[in-house]
Amino acid sequence: MTSQDNAIDTDRPPPPSRHIPAAILEFLGYSSAILTILGYFVGPFPAIIPPPWRIPLVIVGLLAVLVAASITSARATTRYLSHFDVSLAKHLDDFKSDVGNALEEATSVQANAEAMRAAAKEVSSLTHDLQKSAFKISNSDNPREYARNQIHQALTRFARTYSRLSGHEMRACIKIIKTDDKGKRVAVTLARSNTTLLDDDEYNLITHNTDFKAISAGQLMWHSSSVSTENDYQNSSPNRQYESVLVWGIRDIGRPPPTDSLVGFLCLDSVDAGAIDPDRDAPFGWWFIDAFRALCTNTPDSVLDITLSKND
């Protein structure tokens, strides 16, 4: 670290030792001037010093006063400049720090913008492919398996996009709403990003899940960056494997109110806390849901066990 950096850090003027010679000269100047001038009027000097020498001595005394005053002024100026130099250096250092922070923030904003642009491009591509697959479902040997596999592939790309965007490993799934043999509404997994092995008999009661229940009550989506810290959070899965979660409601927008338009959920989660940013993540989910609705609209109801209005 340089001496200037030390001055900036401590915000103190330089040590006074280098001003001692100037202080001595200042003292001698004022003292000799006072003694000379006083000696002209009082004391033994008027009697000792011949008259022709008295005026020159007074002039010398005045010159000594001027010299001492100049030294005083110079010392004051030096002190001022020293403080000014420290203050200026400190302000320059603060300015450089502000500029550095601004550049760092600009770089971060640019990186986030590029990541969002890449994510938007990928979501656009996968949703386009998902919508196109609807026209191939009816011609496949097993329309249901083909459709679910197409949704699985789209969800895999969807989760991978969020993993790159958030820096956390993400999973995605779609659940559709059915009614069990007791007449209760349940959520059944239609497809997952991380596996194709699904148990069609496994379901989640809507009323036993905080997120599903909130969306069923009218919320568009539900999210948490740390479900462990949520008060009274409920989940019917026996082994919850996530900490961050974002759930969108999938609705049949062609059904007129007051008909219940909720037909399913799009879920995104991660085992890491803080992986969800709803402002960043929500738009891509709605984009995916639009593509999924288009797929369902152009697919026979029996294929996916989900019915959407054909004017959706």
XYZ file of C-alpha atoms in Angstrom:
312
model
C 0.000 0.000 0.000
C 1.346 3.472 -0.878
C 1.741 6.405 1.493
C -1.185 8.076 -0.273
C -3.343 5.047 0.429
C -2.372 5.296 4.104
C -3.396 8.940 4.114
C -6.711 8.007 2.517
C -7.336 5.214 4.970
C -6.619 7.252 8.100
C -7.936 10.569 6.731
C -5.270 12.431 8.735
C -2.773 15.076 7.574
C 0.913 14.133 7.297
C 2.887 14.065 10.557
C 3.924 17.535 11.788
C 7.663 16.766 12.193
C 8.575 18.222 8.826
C 7.081 21.595 9.892
C 9.451 22.072 12.878
C 12.148 24.058 10.981
C 9.513 26.382 9.584
C 8.002 26.811 13.043
C 11.419 27.743 14.483
C 12.015 30.314 11.744
C 8.535 31.673 12.308
C 9.184 32.028 16.039
C 12.596 33.645 15.530
C 11.180 36.028 12.961
C 8.375 37.270 15.166
C 10.610 37.417 18.251
C 13.392 39.381 16.567
C 10.855 41.719 15.010
C 9.178 42.426 18.336
C 12.497 42.918 20.141
C 13.795 45.218 17.422
C 10.690 47.400 17.316
C 10.362 47.545 21.114
C 14.065 48.247 21.410
C 13.613 51.349 19.303
C 11.288 52.833 21.884
C 12.154 51.236 25.241
C 15.033 49.611 26.994
C 18.729 50.390 26.608
C 18.692 50.176 22.811
C 17.876 53.834 22.086
C 20.885 54.859 24.169
C 23.220 52.203 22.816
C 22.319 52.219 19.125
C 23.383 55.318 17.266
C 20.511 57.216 15.596
C 21.672 56.410 12.029
C 21.202 52.691 12.776
C 17.806 52.900 14.370
C 15.746 53.286 11.190
C 17.522 50.409 9.416
C 16.921 48.252 12.483
C 13.219 49.096 12.404
C 13.134 48.218 8.717
C 14.878 44.938 9.523
C 12.272 44.300 12.210
C 9.440 44.968 9.769
C 11.080 42.699 7.222
C 11.343 40.026 9.910
C 7.614 40.432 10.546
C 6.928 40.031 6.832
C 9.122 36.939 6.651
C 7.468 35.443 9.707
C 4.019 36.265 8.306
C 4.975 34.640 5.005
C 6.137 31.543 6.848
C 2.847 31.466 8.782
C 0.856 31.823 5.577
C 2.923 29.144 3.853
C 2.407 26.730 6.740
C -1.353 27.392 6.732
C -1.457 26.877 2.965
C 0.532 23.666 3.283
C -1.846 22.355 5.930
C -4.847 23.292 3.805
C -3.380 21.699 0.695
C -2.466 18.610 2.686
C -6.048 18.247 3.895
C -7.335 19.056 0.410
C -5.054 16.430 -1.118
C -6.300 13.807 1.327
C -9.932 14.816 0.742
C -9.498 14.868 -3.032
C -7.749 11.504 -3.006
C -10.529 10.070 -0.859
C -13.230 11.416 -3.180
C -11.362 10.069 -6.191
C -11.101 6.700 -4.495
C -14.846 6.746 -3.735
C -15.535 7.756 -7.334
C -13.431 4.895 -8.669
C -15.239 2.521 -6.318
C -18.642 3.781 -7.526
C -17.572 3.420 -11.140
C -16.323 -0.109 -10.438
C -19.623 -1.034 -8.763
C -21.591 0.450 -11.652
C -19.548 -1.508 -14.183
C -19.996 -4.682 -12.161
C -23.743 -4.118 -11.954
C -23.920 -3.354 -15.692
C -22.014 -6.557 -16.429
C -24.409 -8.520 -14.211
C -27.453 -6.958 -15.883
C -26.049 -7.752 -19.303
C -25.317 -11.354 -18.293
C -28.856 -11.733 -16.906
C -30.317 -10.238 -20.073
C -28.346 -12.682 -22.209
C -29.455 -15.585 -20.004
C -33.085 -14.474 -20.280
C -32.736 -14.136 -24.050
C -31.300 -17.644 -24.318
C -34.044 -19.022 -22.064
C -36.754 -17.312 -24.104
C -35.303 -18.744 -27.309
C -35.240 -22.276 -25.870
C -38.771 -22.050 -24.407
C -40.031 -20.718 -27.733
C -38.463 -23.676 -29.519
C -39.723 -26.353 -27.117
C -43.264 -24.958 -26.986
C -43.335 -24.811 -30.789
C -42.252 -28.462 -30.960
C -44.844 -29.388 -28.327
C -47.667 -27.779 -30.299
C -46.544 -29.438 -33.544
C -46.543 -32.865 -31.902
C -50.328 -32.671 -31.517
C -50.768 -33.399 -35.231
C -48.718 -36.601 -34.958
C -50.463 -38.084 -31.934
C -53.457 -39.559 -33.731
C -51.239 -41.318 -36.275
C -49.020 -42.988 -33.669
C -49.438 -46.626 -32.634
C -49.994 -45.640 -28.985
C -51.367 -42.074 -28.906
C -51.369 -41.818 -25.096
C -47.767 -42.930 -24.655
C -46.648 -40.806 -27.591
C -48.352 -37.719 -26.156
C -46.965 -38.268 -22.671
C -43.487 -38.819 -24.088
C -43.703 -35.558 -26.032
C -44.753 -33.732 -22.870
C -41.929 -35.437 -20.954
C -39.374 -34.238 -23.508
C -40.767 -30.708 -23.392
C -40.677 -30.708 -19.571
C -37.089 -31.978 -19.620
C -36.012 -29.084 -21.851
C -38.126 -26.723 -19.739
C -36.420 -27.813 -16.477
C -32.979 -27.745 -18.098
C -33.609 -24.165 -19.240
C -34.469 -23.131 -15.689
C -31.409 -24.943 -14.358
C -29.176 -22.851 -16.591
C -31.119 -19.695 -15.783
C -31.103 -20.114 -12.001
C -27.850 -22.014 -11.490
C -29.750 -24.715 -9.563
C -30.854 -28.180 -10.595
C -34.571 -27.985 -11.395
C -37.384 -30.446 -12.042
C -40.751 -29.922 -13.728
C -43.987 -31.862 -13.953
C -47.615 -31.511 -15.045
C -50.439 -32.768 -12.873
C -54.039 -32.991 -14.028
C -57.098 -32.832 -11.780
C -59.361 -35.859 -11.451
C -61.993 -37.071 -9.014
C -61.302 -40.179 -6.945
C -63.810 -42.897 -6.076
C -64.861 -40.889 -3.007
C -65.669 -37.819 -5.045
C -62.633 -35.850 -3.866
C -60.539 -33.792 -6.245
C -57.016 -35.127 -6.669
C -53.929 -34.219 -8.725
C -52.450 -37.018 -10.828
C -49.030 -36.719 -12.477
C -49.275 -36.684 -16.271
C -45.559 -36.296 -17.039
C -42.259 -35.470 -15.337
C -38.986 -34.058 -16.569
C -36.751 -36.415 -14.607
C -38.432 -39.759 -15.331
C -40.863 -41.549 -17.601
C -41.771 -44.133 -14.954
C -45.071 -42.982 -13.470
C -47.696 -44.633 -11.305
C -51.115 -43.658 -12.630
C -52.701 -44.795 -9.369
C -50.640 -42.315 -7.333
C -52.346 -39.019 -6.615
C -52.323 -35.995 -4.290
C -55.417 -34.677 -2.569
C -55.924 -31.039 -3.515
C -56.950 -30.106 0.027
C -53.785 -31.651 1.507
C -51.399 -29.460 -0.487
C -50.937 -25.784 0.286
C -50.029 -24.772 -3.258
C -52.820 -26.727 -4.998
C -55.368 -25.517 -2.460
C -54.360 -21.853 -2.892
C -54.597 -22.051 -6.693
C -57.935 -23.884 -6.456
C -59.155 -20.975 -4.338
C -58.377 -18.514 -7.144
C -54.656 -17.716 -7.066
C -52.945 -17.824 -10.446
C -49.787 -19.386 -9.002
C -48.046 -20.196 -5.731
C -44.338 -20.060 -4.948
C -41.837 -20.345 -2.135
C -38.064 -20.061 -2.036
C -37.974 -22.150 1.134
C -41.020 -24.235 2.021
C -39.368 -25.256 5.296
C -39.874 -21.718 6.553
C -43.508 -21.472 5.413
C -46.044 -21.483 8.219
C -48.473 -24.419 8.051
C -47.125 -25.651 4.709
C -48.810 -28.897 3.695
C -47.675 -31.495 1.177
C -49.161 -34.949 0.739
C -46.022 -36.520 -0.742
C -44.502 -38.940 1.790
C -40.948 -37.901 0.871
C -40.840 -34.267 -0.206
C -37.720 -33.750 -2.297
C -37.723 -30.022 -2.857
C -37.169 -26.772 -0.982
C -38.011 -24.173 -3.645
C -41.220 -24.505 -5.635
C -43.286 -22.579 -8.167
C -46.712 -23.854 -9.228
C -48.883 -22.442 -12.010
C -52.565 -23.211 -12.388
C -53.615 -24.643 -15.765
C -57.087 -23.420 -16.610
C -59.495 -23.937 -19.443
C -59.932 -20.310 -20.422
C -62.804 -21.277 -22.733
C -65.096 -22.187 -19.835
C -67.373 -19.289 -18.873
C -67.599 -18.382 -15.168
C -68.699 -19.477 -12.651
C -67.659 -22.891 -14.015
C -64.462 -24.118 -12.347
C -61.843 -23.768 -15.064
C -58.896 -25.334 -13.205
C -57.793 -28.529 -14.925
C -54.218 -29.031 -13.713
C -50.912 -27.661 -12.479
C -47.469 -26.987 -13.896
C -44.887 -27.481 -11.140
C -41.246 -26.411 -11.002
C -39.055 -27.251 -8.007
C -35.522 -27.625 -6.712
C -33.870 -29.194 -3.682
C -32.030 -25.892 -3.160
C -33.459 -22.949 -1.257
C -33.580 -19.643 -3.111
C -33.750 -21.237 -6.564
C -37.068 -19.604 -7.489
C -37.460 -16.016 -8.665
C -41.150 -15.521 -9.557
C -40.551 -12.273 -11.456
C -37.983 -14.037 -13.644
C -39.575 -17.475 -13.840
C -43.336 -16.902 -14.082
C -43.601 -15.677 -17.719
C -41.919 -18.775 -19.159
C -44.366 -20.991 -17.277
C -47.372 -19.241 -18.794
C -45.741 -19.619 -22.192
C -45.388 -23.367 -21.632
C -49.002 -23.646 -20.424
C -50.259 -21.955 -23.593
C -48.449 -24.597 -25.656
C -49.799 -27.384 -23.449
C -53.343 -26.062 -23.832
C -52.871 -25.974 -27.600
C -51.688 -29.588 -27.491
C -54.695 -30.664 -25.418
C -57.126 -28.753 -27.628
C -55.916 -30.595 -30.717
C -55.759 -34.005 -29.034
C -58.713 -36.331 -28.396
C -59.887 -36.063 -24.791
C -59.327 -39.768 -24.161
C -55.598 -39.516 -24.898
C -54.651 -37.328 -21.934
C -57.798 -37.627 -19.817
C -58.191 -33.881 -19.943
C -60.955 -31.922 -21.619
C -60.487 -28.371 -22.817
C -62.919 -26.185 -24.696
C -62.236 -26.354 -28.394
C -62.404 -22.560 -28.636
C -59.522 -22.298 -26.140
